[in-house]
Amino acid sequence: GENVEQHPSTLSVQEGDSAVIKCTYSDSASNYFPWYKQELGKGPQLIIDIRSNVGEKKDQRIAVTLNKTAKHFSLHITETQPEDSAVYFCAASGSGTSYGKLTFGQGTILTVHP
Amino acid sequence: DTEVTQTPKHLVMGMTNKKSLKCEQHMGHRAMYWYKQKAKKPPELMFVYSYEKLSINESVPSRFSPECPNSSLLNLHLHALQPEDSALYLCASSLSPREGGNTIYFGEGSWLTVV
């Protein structure tokens, strides 16, 4: 089955700095890669996603890049703010019998210091 | 805000109790999911329903029994649970494969404590 590795496990930055979280996946059939933000006591919130036919996607301060050949994808947050502090999860899923089956990375605890 | 609503938000139950978790979505999604999340761990898939039929069961013990009464509702019936089943139970929904989408939206979860 799919295996997703996520690094780093913790990330501490100063307000205004950029933050980068990286993930690698094992199954070349995976074609959908979402990123979730989870605040304490809440469910995961989708913040951005990318499909395998696209190399990069941006939404305001958040961007995701995908390298299918190397099987890795990254989340980039620019101009970080204290409210960006949360746990971030990357995930991967495929089609067919793997449809809807998200395999998550272990998560990154992001702390943005004012 | 999430459009997947879960009740109750918190549940404490004894090992001999029978209880149910409920989930509702009004996004017209035909795929619904149950995930389990332990503290400081990522969510893990339990069940997938597509068009009200169970399509994936990730070898979940029979003390967890899912039910999809209609396209908007998803229940998880709990019976004879163990303390190690204490976790955050997340409901999610998405378009079905037939509809061409797989963006999955999560609810806020139900915190379950088994005593």
Tab-separated table of C-alpha atoms in Angstrom:
chain	number	residue	atom	x	y	z
A	1	GLY	CA	0.000	0.000	0.000
A	2	GLU	CA	0.845	3.679	-0.078
A	3	ASN	CA	3.360	5.124	2.401
A	4	VAL	CA	3.776	8.865	2.968
A	5	GLU	CA	6.752	10.345	4.780
A	6	GLN	CA	6.567	13.927	6.068
A	7	HIS	CA	9.347	16.215	7.305
A	8	PRO	CA	10.046	18.007	9.525
A	9	SER	CA	7.969	16.802	12.457
A	10	THR	CA	8.238	20.226	14.100
A	11	LEU	CA	8.946	23.611	12.579
A	12	SER	CA	9.390	26.885	14.401
A	13	VAL	CA	9.555	30.196	12.511
A	14	GLN	CA	9.317	33.891	13.198
A	15	GLU	CA	6.293	35.811	12.017
A	16	GLY	CA	6.829	36.933	8.436
A	17	ASP	CA	9.237	34.113	7.575
A	18	SER	CA	8.457	31.340	5.120
A	19	ALA	CA	7.754	27.750	6.100
A	20	VAL	CA	8.301	24.661	3.954
A	21	ILE	CA	7.032	21.152	4.686
A	22	LYS	CA	8.028	18.226	2.501
A	23	CYS	CA	6.410	14.863	1.809
A	24	THR	CA	7.369	11.818	-0.218
A	25	TYR	CA	5.068	9.039	-1.351
A	26	SER	CA	5.717	5.494	-2.484
A	27	ASP	CA	2.877	4.546	-4.836
A	28	SER	CA	3.357	5.912	-8.345
A	29	ALA	CA	-0.379	5.374	-8.961
A	30	SER	CA	-1.301	8.075	-6.436
A	31	ASN	CA	-2.726	11.069	-8.252
A	32	TYR	CA	-4.195	13.385	-5.640
A	33	PHE	CA	-2.263	15.208	-2.911
A	34	PRO	CA	-4.143	17.371	-0.390
A	35	TRP	CA	-2.778	19.329	2.544
A	36	TYR	CA	-4.753	19.711	5.767
A	37	LYS	CA	-4.379	22.103	8.676
A	38	GLN	CA	-5.587	20.871	12.049
A	39	GLU	CA	-5.976	23.209	14.974
A	40	LEU	CA	-6.228	21.926	18.516
A	41	GLY	CA	-9.556	20.249	19.186
A	42	LYS	CA	-10.771	20.575	15.590
A	43	GLY	CA	-11.041	18.404	12.513
A	44	PRO	CA	-8.593	18.627	9.602
A	45	GLN	CA	-9.285	21.578	7.303
A	46	LEU	CA	-8.342	21.311	3.649
A	47	ILE	CA	-6.073	24.216	2.761
A	48	ILE	CA	-4.813	23.307	-0.705
A	49	ASP	CA	-4.580	20.293	-2.966
A	50	ILE	CA	-2.866	19.309	-6.190
A	51	ARG	CA	-3.487	16.648	-8.789
A	52	SER	CA	-0.850	14.707	-10.649
A	53	ASN	CA	-1.378	16.550	-13.924
A	54	VAL	CA	-0.244	19.834	-12.340
A	55	GLY	CA	3.221	20.780	-11.078
A	56	GLU	CA	2.390	23.761	-8.925
A	57	LYS	CA	-0.626	25.468	-7.415
A	58	LYS	CA	-0.884	28.679	-5.443
A	59	ASP	CA	-3.567	30.232	-3.274
A	60	GLN	CA	-2.558	33.573	-1.737
A	61	ARG	CA	0.204	32.818	0.802
A	62	ILE	CA	0.067	29.060	0.296
A	63	ALA	CA	1.587	27.076	-2.545
A	64	VAL	CA	2.108	23.402	-3.257
A	65	THR	CA	4.589	21.858	-5.676
A	66	LEU	CA	4.602	18.307	-7.000
A	67	ASN	CA	7.458	16.340	-8.539
A	68	LYS	CA	5.966	13.132	-9.901
A	69	THR	CA	9.287	11.734	-11.027
A	70	ALA	CA	10.818	12.031	-7.594
A	71	LYS	CA	7.480	11.284	-5.894
A	72	HIS	CA	7.564	14.220	-3.579
A	73	PHE	CA	5.436	17.267	-2.920
A	74	SER	CA	5.881	20.301	-0.720
A	75	LEU	CA	3.813	22.959	1.041
A	76	HIS	CA	5.126	26.509	1.068
A	77	ILE	CA	3.664	29.166	3.355
A	78	THR	CA	4.949	32.700	2.893
A	79	GLU	CA	4.634	35.665	5.267
A	80	THR	CA	3.662	33.394	8.127
A	81	GLN	CA	1.336	34.666	10.827
A	82	PRO	CA	0.715	33.389	14.388
A	83	GLU	CA	-2.667	32.047	13.279
A	84	ASP	CA	-0.830	29.707	10.899
A	85	SER	CA	0.322	27.778	13.980
A	86	ALA	CA	-1.221	24.304	13.799
A	87	VAL	CA	-0.486	20.719	12.791
A	88	TYR	CA	-0.179	20.270	9.035
A	89	PHE	CA	-0.766	16.926	7.346
A	90	CYS	CA	0.060	15.951	3.794
A	91	ALA	CA	-1.808	13.059	2.218
A	92	ALA	CA	-1.947	11.010	-0.952
A	93	SER	CA	-4.665	9.051	-2.640
A	94	GLY	CA	-5.279	7.259	-5.922
A	95	SER	CA	-8.099	6.162	-8.138
A	96	GLY	CA	-9.902	2.886	-8.654
A	97	THR	CA	-9.936	0.760	-5.516
A	98	SER	CA	-7.806	3.373	-3.750
A	99	TYR	CA	-10.338	6.133	-4.377
A	100	GLY	CA	-11.032	8.165	-1.266
A	101	LYS	CA	-8.424	6.294	0.710
A	102	LEU	CA	-6.209	9.062	2.034
A	103	THR	CA	-2.842	7.996	3.399
A	104	PHE	CA	-1.509	10.718	5.656
A	105	GLY	CA	1.978	11.763	6.611
A	106	GLN	CA	2.810	11.872	10.325
A	107	GLY	CA	2.190	15.609	10.564
A	108	THR	CA	4.238	18.746	11.152
A	109	ILE	CA	3.685	20.947	14.184
A	110	LEU	CA	4.195	24.494	12.927
A	111	THR	CA	4.738	27.244	15.475
A	112	VAL	CA	4.875	30.865	14.317
A	113	HIS	CA	6.355	33.186	16.921
A	114	PRO	CA	5.126	36.808	16.972
B	1	ASP	CA	-16.454	26.348	8.331
B	2	THR	CA	-16.939	22.692	7.597
B	3	GLU	CA	-20.234	21.598	6.073
B	4	VAL	CA	-19.915	18.156	7.596
B	5	THR	CA	-21.697	18.126	10.950
B	6	GLN	CA	-20.945	15.533	13.604
B	7	THR	CA	-22.778	14.761	16.829
B	8	PRO	CA	-22.103	14.419	19.648
B	9	LYS	CA	-18.898	16.431	19.996
B	10	HIS	CA	-17.950	14.487	23.124
B	11	LEU	CA	-19.038	11.044	24.278
B	12	VAL	CA	-18.051	9.031	27.325
B	13	MET	CA	-19.210	5.432	27.360
B	14	GLY	CA	-18.656	2.304	29.378
B	15	MET	CA	-17.340	-0.897	27.840
B	16	THR	CA	-20.788	-2.499	27.972
B	17	ASN	CA	-22.679	0.450	26.491
B	18	LYS	CA	-24.156	0.844	23.030
B	19	LYS	CA	-23.907	4.289	21.512
B	20	SER	CA	-23.873	5.893	18.062
B	21	LEU	CA	-21.976	8.685	16.372
B	22	LYS	CA	-23.862	10.661	13.738
B	23	CYS	CA	-22.727	12.616	10.708
B	24	GLU	CA	-24.621	14.774	8.240
B	25	GLN	CA	-23.590	16.613	5.095
B	26	HIS	CA	-25.601	18.757	2.723
B	27	MET	CA	-23.055	19.215	-0.040
B	28	GLY	CA	-24.678	16.578	-2.251
B	29	HIS	CA	-21.674	14.288	-1.857
B	30	ARG	CA	-22.229	10.602	-2.559
B	31	ALA	CA	-19.096	9.313	-0.831
B	32	MET	CA	-18.790	9.394	2.952
B	33	TYR	CA	-16.066	8.215	5.291
B	34	TRP	CA	-15.200	7.380	8.861
B	35	TYR	CA	-11.649	8.041	10.042
B	36	LYS	CA	-10.145	7.454	13.472
B	37	GLN	CA	-7.460	9.722	14.934
B	38	LYS	CA	-5.456	8.996	18.045
B	39	ALA	CA	-3.659	11.782	19.885
B	40	LYS	CA	-0.656	13.196	18.004
B	41	LYS	CA	-1.231	10.801	15.091
B	42	PRO	CA	-2.668	11.257	11.605
B	43	PRO	CA	-6.215	10.147	10.777
B	44	GLU	CA	-6.628	6.527	9.716
B	45	LEU	CA	-9.357	5.351	7.384
B	46	MET	CA	-11.976	3.005	8.816
B	47	PHE	CA	-14.841	2.858	6.285
B	48	VAL	CA	-15.859	4.276	2.915
B	49	TYR	CA	-19.438	4.463	1.635
B	50	SER	CA	-20.191	5.192	-1.987
B	51	TYR	CA	-23.812	5.699	-3.042
B	52	GLU	CA	-24.937	4.428	0.366
B	53	LYS	CA	-23.083	1.141	-0.068
B	54	LEU	CA	-20.043	0.086	1.928
B	55	SER	CA	-17.082	0.035	-0.462
B	56	ILE	CA	-14.076	-0.108	1.872
B	57	ASN	CA	-13.727	-1.652	5.341
B	58	GLU	CA	-10.167	-1.357	6.553
B	59	SER	CA	-10.392	-4.527	8.661
B	60	VAL	CA	-12.156	-2.666	11.441
B	61	PRO	CA	-13.308	-4.799	14.432
B	62	SER	CA	-17.005	-5.687	14.404
B	63	ARG	CA	-17.621	-3.666	17.567
B	64	PHE	CA	-17.712	-0.725	15.132
B	65	SER	CA	-20.724	-0.945	12.823
B	66	PRO	CA	-21.268	1.716	10.150
B	67	GLU	CA	-24.594	2.579	8.598
B	68	CYS	CA	-25.550	4.911	5.773
B	69	PRO	CA	-29.341	5.469	5.941
B	70	ASN	CA	-29.348	7.924	3.023
B	71	SER	CA	-27.020	10.043	0.941
B	72	SER	CA	-26.748	12.764	3.611
B	73	LEU	CA	-26.353	10.692	6.756
B	74	LEU	CA	-23.685	8.395	8.115
B	75	ASN	CA	-23.754	6.660	11.479
B	76	LEU	CA	-21.193	4.695	13.431
B	77	HIS	CA	-22.694	2.298	15.944
B	78	LEU	CA	-20.476	1.417	18.890
B	79	HIS	CA	-20.804	-1.656	21.100
B	80	ALA	CA	-18.534	-3.358	23.611
B	81	LEU	CA	-15.667	-0.964	22.983
B	82	GLN	CA	-12.302	-1.094	24.708
B	83	PRO	CA	-10.434	1.772	26.391
B	84	GLU	CA	-7.933	1.748	23.501
B	85	ASP	CA	-10.783	2.734	21.185
B	86	SER	CA	-10.779	6.172	22.800
B	87	ALA	CA	-9.987	8.616	19.996
B	88	LEU	CA	-11.301	11.385	17.783
B	89	TYR	CA	-13.690	9.943	15.204
B	90	LEU	CA	-13.869	11.978	12.040
B	91	CYS	CA	-16.577	11.883	9.418
B	92	ALA	CA	-15.793	13.130	5.918
B	93	SER	CA	-17.435	13.388	2.525
B	94	SER	CA	-16.525	13.903	-1.117
B	95	LEU	CA	-17.878	13.580	-4.601
B	96	SER	CA	-17.883	9.997	-5.813
B	97	PRO	CA	-15.477	8.587	-8.428
B	98	ARG	CA	-18.370	8.610	-10.894
B	99	GLU	CA	-18.696	12.359	-10.351
B	100	GLY	CA	-14.998	12.869	-10.939
B	101	GLY	CA	-13.917	14.443	-7.672
B	102	ASN	CA	-11.993	13.224	-4.667
B	103	THR	CA	-11.549	16.330	-2.523
B	104	ILE	CA	-12.376	15.125	0.973
B	105	TYR	CA	-13.920	17.446	3.556
B	106	PHE	CA	-13.812	16.570	7.235
B	107	GLY	CA	-16.151	17.355	10.081
B	108	GLU	CA	-14.948	18.590	13.467
B	109	GLY	CA	-15.038	15.096	14.905
B	110	SER	CA	-16.520	13.310	17.884
B	111	TRP	CA	-14.260	12.833	20.867
B	112	LEU	CA	-14.877	9.365	22.291
B	113	THR	CA	-13.689	8.219	25.705
B	114	VAL	CA	-14.250	4.596	26.703
B	115	VAL	CA	-14.105	3.954	30.448
